[in-house]
């Protein structure tokens, strides 16, 4: 019976590995997959834009809306926001009058769809609910948030930025606090 030294075992393992890789290399190269039938994918074009203003009328950035089959992607480019997290929502009235922006009304479609507020509310969300957006120390915010509003246009709605983070559960606006910036969606 042979006694294998550790070195011999290592050599055997290495040899086996080499044989394996050689075997793989010996296989015929796989033929390229047949070209898939191209699915028409037009480049997304924005359907609406909202110019955000603070209560004092200062430029607070823009929100650009892209309509998908089951909802709307909103590209948020904020500026001059206080550092930290901010609740943002679609509000039902396309009117942004400072200082409190109460002119923008409640969340979109509260009246037609009485679901409670909150993306994480077991009975929610309402149709104006969106993900929070974070602003950096320089006041800029860059995010994409998604509104699950199939077939509904954001034109005729406003985009509201709140002072605080939305907890996605509590009523009526997740504790998001004051309305600090607002923009009306205009069709592109
Ligand atoms: Cu709101």
PDB file of C-alpha atoms and ligand atoms in Angstrom:
ATOM      1  CA  UNK A   1       0.000   0.000   0.000  1.00  0.00           C
ATOM      2  CA  UNK A   2       1.408   3.353  -1.023  1.00  0.00           C
ATOM      3  CA  UNK A   3       1.666   6.139   1.421  1.00  0.00           C
ATOM      4  CA  UNK A   4       1.082   9.478  -0.205  1.00  0.00           C
ATOM      5  CA  UNK A   5       2.979  12.423   1.111  1.00  0.00           C
ATOM      6  CA  UNK A   6       1.231  15.716   1.443  1.00  0.00           C
ATOM      7  CA  UNK A   7       3.229  16.987  -1.573  1.00  0.00           C
ATOM      8  CA  UNK A   8       2.128  14.046  -3.661  1.00  0.00           C
ATOM      9  CA  UNK A   9      -1.515  14.627  -2.718  1.00  0.00           C
ATOM     10  CA  UNK A  10      -1.176  18.261  -3.690  1.00  0.00           C
ATOM     11  CA  UNK A  11       0.352  17.290  -7.005  1.00  0.00           C
ATOM     12  CA  UNK A  12      -2.483  14.857  -7.650  1.00  0.00           C
ATOM     13  CA  UNK A  13      -5.089  17.521  -6.913  1.00  0.00           C
ATOM     14  CA  UNK A  14      -3.308  20.019  -9.122  1.00  0.00           C
ATOM     15  CA  UNK A  15      -3.072  17.435 -11.891  1.00  0.00           C
ATOM     16  CA  UNK A  16      -6.778  16.661 -11.619  1.00  0.00           C
ATOM     17  CA  UNK A  17      -7.624  20.355 -11.772  1.00  0.00           C
ATOM     18  CA  UNK A  18      -5.446  20.762 -14.839  1.00  0.00           C
ATOM     19  CA  UNK A  19      -7.064  17.788 -16.515  1.00  0.00           C
ATOM     20  CA  UNK A  20     -10.442  19.248 -15.792  1.00  0.00           C
ATOM     21  CA  UNK A  21      -9.592  22.646 -17.235  1.00  0.00           C
ATOM     22  CA  UNK A  22      -7.989  21.024 -20.265  1.00  0.00           C
ATOM     23  CA  UNK A  23     -11.144  19.033 -20.744  1.00  0.00           C
ATOM     24  CA  UNK A  24     -13.226  22.182 -20.670  1.00  0.00           C
ATOM     25  CA  UNK A  25     -10.909  23.915 -23.073  1.00  0.00           C
ATOM     26  CA  UNK A  26     -11.245  20.937 -25.373  1.00  0.00           C
ATOM     27  CA  UNK A  27     -14.973  21.390 -25.746  1.00  0.00           C
ATOM     28  CA  UNK A  28     -16.215  23.054 -28.878  1.00  0.00           C
ATOM     29  CA  UNK A  29     -17.008  26.694 -28.361  1.00  0.00           C
ATOM     30  CA  UNK A  30     -20.754  27.139 -27.840  1.00  0.00           C
ATOM     31  CA  UNK A  31     -22.434  28.529 -30.898  1.00  0.00           C
ATOM     32  CA  UNK A  32     -23.737  32.061 -30.390  1.00  0.00           C
ATOM     33  CA  UNK A  33     -27.350  32.297 -29.259  1.00  0.00           C
ATOM     34  CA  UNK A  34     -29.713  33.129 -32.086  1.00  0.00           C
ATOM     35  CA  UNK A  35     -30.510  36.819 -32.211  1.00  0.00           C
ATOM     36  CA  UNK A  36     -33.672  37.545 -30.253  1.00  0.00           C
ATOM     37  CA  UNK A  37     -36.497  39.230 -32.065  1.00  0.00           C
ATOM     38  CA  UNK A  38     -36.080  42.877 -31.130  1.00  0.00           C
ATOM     39  CA  UNK A  39     -38.811  44.162 -28.848  1.00  0.00           C
ATOM     40  CA  UNK A  40     -39.753  47.729 -29.700  1.00  0.00           C
ATOM     41  CA  UNK A  41     -38.312  49.863 -26.940  1.00  0.00           C
ATOM     42  CA  UNK A  42     -38.723  53.523 -27.702  1.00  0.00           C
ATOM     43  CA  UNK A  43     -36.531  55.730 -25.584  1.00  0.00           C
ATOM     44  CA  UNK A  44     -38.589  57.100 -22.722  1.00  0.00           C
ATOM     45  CA  UNK A  45     -39.662  60.669 -23.193  1.00  0.00           C
ATOM     46  CA  UNK A  46     -40.906  62.827 -20.349  1.00  0.00           C
ATOM     47  CA  UNK A  47     -44.642  63.401 -20.217  1.00  0.00           C
ATOM     48  CA  UNK A  48     -44.623  66.245 -17.711  1.00  0.00           C
ATOM     49  CA  UNK A  49     -42.336  68.499 -15.717  1.00  0.00           C
ATOM     50  CA  UNK A  50     -42.847  70.329 -12.436  1.00  0.00           C
ATOM     51  CA  UNK A  51     -40.699  73.320 -11.519  1.00  0.00           C
ATOM     52  CA  UNK A  52     -40.391  73.360  -7.737  1.00  0.00           C
ATOM     53  CA  UNK A  53     -40.481  76.579  -5.759  1.00  0.00           C
ATOM     54  CA  UNK A  54     -40.010  77.249  -2.091  1.00  0.00           C
ATOM     55  CA  UNK A  55     -42.555  79.217  -0.080  1.00  0.00           C
ATOM     56  CA  UNK A  56     -40.420  82.290  -0.784  1.00  0.00           C
ATOM     57  CA  UNK A  57     -40.529  81.628  -4.510  1.00  0.00           C
ATOM     58  CA  UNK A  58     -36.942  80.411  -4.814  1.00  0.00           C
ATOM     59  CA  UNK A  59     -36.003  77.696  -7.297  1.00  0.00           C
ATOM     60  CA  UNK A  60     -36.176  74.300  -5.526  1.00  0.00           C
ATOM     61  CA  UNK A  61     -35.395  72.119  -8.535  1.00  0.00           C
ATOM     62  CA  UNK A  62     -37.437  70.091 -10.979  1.00  0.00           C
ATOM     63  CA  UNK A  63     -39.373  66.845 -11.185  1.00  0.00           C
ATOM     64  CA  UNK A  64     -39.624  65.107 -14.545  1.00  0.00           C
ATOM     65  CA  UNK A  65     -42.310  62.476 -15.087  1.00  0.00           C
ATOM     66  CA  UNK A  66     -42.043  59.413 -17.344  1.00  0.00           C
ATOM     67  CA  UNK A  67     -45.163  57.322 -17.867  1.00  0.00           C
ATOM     68  CA  UNK A  68     -44.793  53.537 -17.808  1.00  0.00           C
ATOM     69  CA  UNK A  69     -47.429  50.861 -18.332  1.00  0.00           C
ATOM     70  CA  UNK A  70     -48.160  50.502 -14.617  1.00  0.00           C
ATOM     71  CA  UNK A  71     -47.050  53.757 -13.125  1.00  0.00           C
ATOM     72  CA  UNK A  72     -44.960  56.882 -13.347  1.00  0.00           C
ATOM     73  CA  UNK A  73     -41.255  57.345 -12.744  1.00  0.00           C
ATOM     74  CA  UNK A  74     -40.525  60.763 -11.277  1.00  0.00           C
ATOM     75  CA  UNK A  75     -36.968  62.007 -11.578  1.00  0.00           C
ATOM     76  CA  UNK A  76     -36.334  64.428  -8.735  1.00  0.00           C
ATOM     77  CA  UNK A  77     -33.535  66.984  -9.015  1.00  0.00           C
ATOM     78  CA  UNK A  78     -33.927  69.116  -5.938  1.00  0.00           C
ATOM     79  CA  UNK A  79     -31.952  72.126  -4.834  1.00  0.00           C
ATOM     80  CA  UNK A  80     -31.999  74.346  -1.810  1.00  0.00           C
ATOM     81  CA  UNK A  81     -33.678  71.691   0.331  1.00  0.00           C
ATOM     82  CA  UNK A  82     -32.804  71.361   4.014  1.00  0.00           C
ATOM     83  CA  UNK A  83     -30.390  68.468   4.559  1.00  0.00           C
ATOM     84  CA  UNK A  84     -32.041  65.171   5.409  1.00  0.00           C
ATOM     85  CA  UNK A  85     -35.008  63.030   4.434  1.00  0.00           C
ATOM     86  CA  UNK A  86     -38.183  64.514   3.008  1.00  0.00           C
ATOM     87  CA  UNK A  87     -41.581  63.056   2.363  1.00  0.00           C
ATOM     88  CA  UNK A  88     -42.768  63.845  -1.176  1.00  0.00           C
ATOM     89  CA  UNK A  89     -46.253  63.283  -2.557  1.00  0.00           C
ATOM     90  CA  UNK A  90     -48.539  63.894  -5.477  1.00  0.00           C
ATOM     91  CA  UNK A  91     -51.203  66.343  -4.375  1.00  0.00           C
ATOM     92  CA  UNK A  92     -54.583  66.661  -6.001  1.00  0.00           C
ATOM     93  CA  UNK A  93     -54.705  70.322  -6.975  1.00  0.00           C
ATOM     94  CA  UNK A  94     -52.372  71.894  -9.527  1.00  0.00           C
ATOM     95  CA  UNK A  95     -51.899  75.109  -7.583  1.00  0.00           C
ATOM     96  CA  UNK A  96     -48.862  76.064  -5.532  1.00  0.00           C
ATOM     97  CA  UNK A  97     -49.495  79.185  -3.488  1.00  0.00           C
ATOM     98  CA  UNK A  98     -47.134  79.971  -0.660  1.00  0.00           C
ATOM     99  CA  UNK A  99     -46.408  80.162   2.061  1.00  0.00           C
ATOM    100  CA  UNK A 100     -48.161  76.992   3.182  1.00  0.00           C
ATOM    101  CA  UNK A 101     -49.060  75.472  -0.210  1.00  0.00           C
ATOM    102  CA  UNK A 102     -52.404  74.375   1.203  1.00  0.00           C
ATOM    103  CA  UNK A 103     -53.718  75.338  -2.256  1.00  0.00           C
ATOM    104  CA  UNK A 104     -52.317  72.035  -3.504  1.00  0.00           C
ATOM    105  CA  UNK A 105     -54.994  70.183  -1.579  1.00  0.00           C
ATOM    106  CA  UNK A 106     -54.769  66.691  -0.163  1.00  0.00           C
ATOM    107  CA  UNK A 107     -53.021  63.714  -1.683  1.00  0.00           C
ATOM    108  CA  UNK A 108     -54.014  62.772  -5.194  1.00  0.00           C
ATOM    109  CA  UNK A 109     -57.205  60.805  -5.447  1.00  0.00           C
ATOM    110  CA  UNK A 110     -58.041  60.738  -1.780  1.00  0.00           C
ATOM    111  CA  UNK A 111     -61.629  61.496  -2.743  1.00  0.00           C
ATOM    112  CA  UNK A 112     -61.920  58.829  -5.407  1.00  0.00           C
ATOM    113  CA  UNK A 113     -59.829  56.216  -3.669  1.00  0.00           C
ATOM    114  CA  UNK A 114     -60.212  56.495   0.084  1.00  0.00           C
ATOM    115  CA  UNK A 115     -57.282  54.208   0.894  1.00  0.00           C
ATOM    116  CA  UNK A 116     -55.368  55.460   3.917  1.00  0.00           C
ATOM    117  CA  UNK A 117     -52.014  57.116   3.422  1.00  0.00           C
ATOM    118  CA  UNK A 118     -48.861  55.088   3.551  1.00  0.00           C
ATOM    119  CA  UNK A 119     -46.806  52.828   1.299  1.00  0.00           C
ATOM    120  CA  UNK A 120     -46.308  50.581   4.348  1.00  0.00           C
ATOM    121  CA  UNK A 121     -49.813  50.965   5.744  1.00  0.00           C
ATOM    122  CA  UNK A 122     -51.567  47.592   5.558  1.00  0.00           C
ATOM    123  CA  UNK A 123     -54.696  49.352   4.248  1.00  0.00           C
ATOM    124  CA  UNK A 124     -52.840  51.805   2.017  1.00  0.00           C
ATOM    125  CA  UNK A 125     -51.432  53.368   0.024  1.00  0.00           C
ATOM    126  CA  UNK A 126     -53.265  56.328  -1.384  1.00  0.00           C
ATOM    127  CA  UNK A 127     -52.392  57.267  -4.942  1.00  0.00           C
ATOM    128  CA  UNK A 128     -50.232  60.236  -4.006  1.00  0.00           C
ATOM    129  CA  UNK A 129     -47.813  58.243  -1.895  1.00  0.00           C
ATOM    130  CA  UNK A 130     -44.164  58.187  -2.911  1.00  0.00           C
ATOM    131  CA  UNK A 131     -40.808  57.187  -1.498  1.00  0.00           C
ATOM    132  CA  UNK A 132     -38.836  59.632   0.641  1.00  0.00           C
ATOM    133  CA  UNK A 133     -36.067  61.680  -0.921  1.00  0.00           C
ATOM    134  CA  UNK A 134     -32.801  62.643   0.805  1.00  0.00           C
ATOM    135  CA  UNK A 135     -31.112  65.995   0.392  1.00  0.00           C
ATOM    136  CA  UNK A 136     -27.402  66.369   0.982  1.00  0.00           C
ATOM    137  CA  UNK A 137     -25.549  68.998   2.956  1.00  0.00           C
ATOM    138  CA  UNK A 138     -25.409  71.190  -0.174  1.00  0.00           C
ATOM    139  CA  UNK A 139     -29.197  71.143  -0.416  1.00  0.00           C
ATOM    140  CA  UNK A 140     -29.279  69.015  -3.554  1.00  0.00           C
ATOM    141  CA  UNK A 141     -31.472  65.954  -3.909  1.00  0.00           C
ATOM    142  CA  UNK A 142     -31.247  63.379  -6.683  1.00  0.00           C
ATOM    143  CA  UNK A 143     -33.719  60.546  -6.790  1.00  0.00           C
ATOM    144  CA  UNK A 144     -36.176  58.593  -8.836  1.00  0.00           C
ATOM    145  CA  UNK A 145     -39.454  57.800  -7.128  1.00  0.00           C
ATOM    146  CA  UNK A 146     -42.277  55.687  -8.506  1.00  0.00           C
ATOM    147  CA  UNK A 147     -45.978  56.341  -8.400  1.00  0.00           C
ATOM    148  CA  UNK A 148     -48.103  53.225  -8.880  1.00  0.00           C
ATOM    149  CA  UNK A 149     -50.827  55.063 -10.751  1.00  0.00           C
ATOM    150  CA  UNK A 150     -51.499  53.036 -13.901  1.00  0.00           C
ATOM    151  CA  UNK A 151     -53.239  54.965 -16.604  1.00  0.00           C
ATOM    152  CA  UNK A 152     -53.296  58.201 -14.629  1.00  0.00           C
ATOM    153  CA  UNK A 153     -51.503  61.297 -15.745  1.00  0.00           C
ATOM    154  CA  UNK A 154     -49.663  63.516 -13.309  1.00  0.00           C
ATOM    155  CA  UNK A 155     -50.685  66.515 -15.378  1.00  0.00           C
ATOM    156  CA  UNK A 156     -53.174  68.380 -13.242  1.00  0.00           C
ATOM    157  CA  UNK A 157     -51.414  67.339 -10.038  1.00  0.00           C
ATOM    158  CA  UNK A 158     -48.735  69.007  -7.967  1.00  0.00           C
ATOM    159  CA  UNK A 159     -45.537  67.650  -6.431  1.00  0.00           C
ATOM    160  CA  UNK A 160     -45.086  68.539  -2.773  1.00  0.00           C
ATOM    161  CA  UNK A 161     -41.918  68.375  -0.713  1.00  0.00           C
ATOM    162  CA  UNK A 162     -42.432  68.129   3.028  1.00  0.00           C
ATOM    163  CA  UNK A 163     -40.145  69.222   5.847  1.00  0.00           C
ATOM    164  CA  UNK A 164     -39.821  65.769   7.394  1.00  0.00           C
ATOM    165  CA  UNK A 165     -39.597  62.126   6.484  1.00  0.00           C
ATOM    166  CA  UNK A 166     -42.790  60.234   5.706  1.00  0.00           C
ATOM    167  CA  UNK A 167     -43.180  57.253   8.071  1.00  0.00           C
ATOM    168  CA  UNK A 168     -45.356  55.586   5.383  1.00  0.00           C
ATOM    169  CA  UNK A 169     -47.955  54.571   7.969  1.00  0.00           C
ATOM    170  CA  UNK A 170     -49.486  57.356  10.067  1.00  0.00           C
ATOM    171  CA  UNK A 171     -52.372  59.580   8.965  1.00  0.00           C
ATOM    172  CA  UNK A 172     -52.866  61.714   7.054  1.00  0.00           C
ATOM    173  CA  UNK A 173     -49.361  62.302   5.638  1.00  0.00           C
ATOM    174  CA  UNK A 174     -47.016  60.060   7.569  1.00  0.00           C
ATOM    175  CA  UNK A 175     -45.883  62.811   9.908  1.00  0.00           C
ATOM    176  CA  UNK A 176     -44.092  64.541   7.045  1.00  0.00           C
ATOM    177  CA  UNK A 177     -44.862  67.996   8.418  1.00  0.00           C
ATOM    178  CA  UNK A 178     -44.928  71.337   6.661  1.00  0.00           C
ATOM    179  CA  UNK A 179     -45.018  71.765   2.902  1.00  0.00           C
ATOM    180  CA  UNK A 180     -41.689  73.380   1.991  1.00  0.00           C
ATOM    181  CA  UNK A 181     -41.677  73.245  -1.815  1.00  0.00           C
ATOM    182  CA  UNK A 182     -44.275  72.762  -4.503  1.00  0.00           C
ATOM    183  CA  UNK A 183     -44.476  72.424  -8.266  1.00  0.00           C
ATOM    184  CA  UNK A 184     -47.348  71.962 -10.706  1.00  0.00           C
ATOM    185  CA  UNK A 185     -46.929  69.304 -13.402  1.00  0.00           C
ATOM    186  CA  UNK A 186     -47.120  70.806 -16.861  1.00  0.00           C
ATOM    187  CA  UNK A 187     -47.427  68.544 -19.888  1.00  0.00           C
ATOM    188  CA  UNK A 188     -44.231  68.369 -21.954  1.00  0.00           C
TER     189      UNK A 188
HETATM  190 CU1  LIG B   1     -47.883  65.652   0.870  1.00  0.00          CU
END
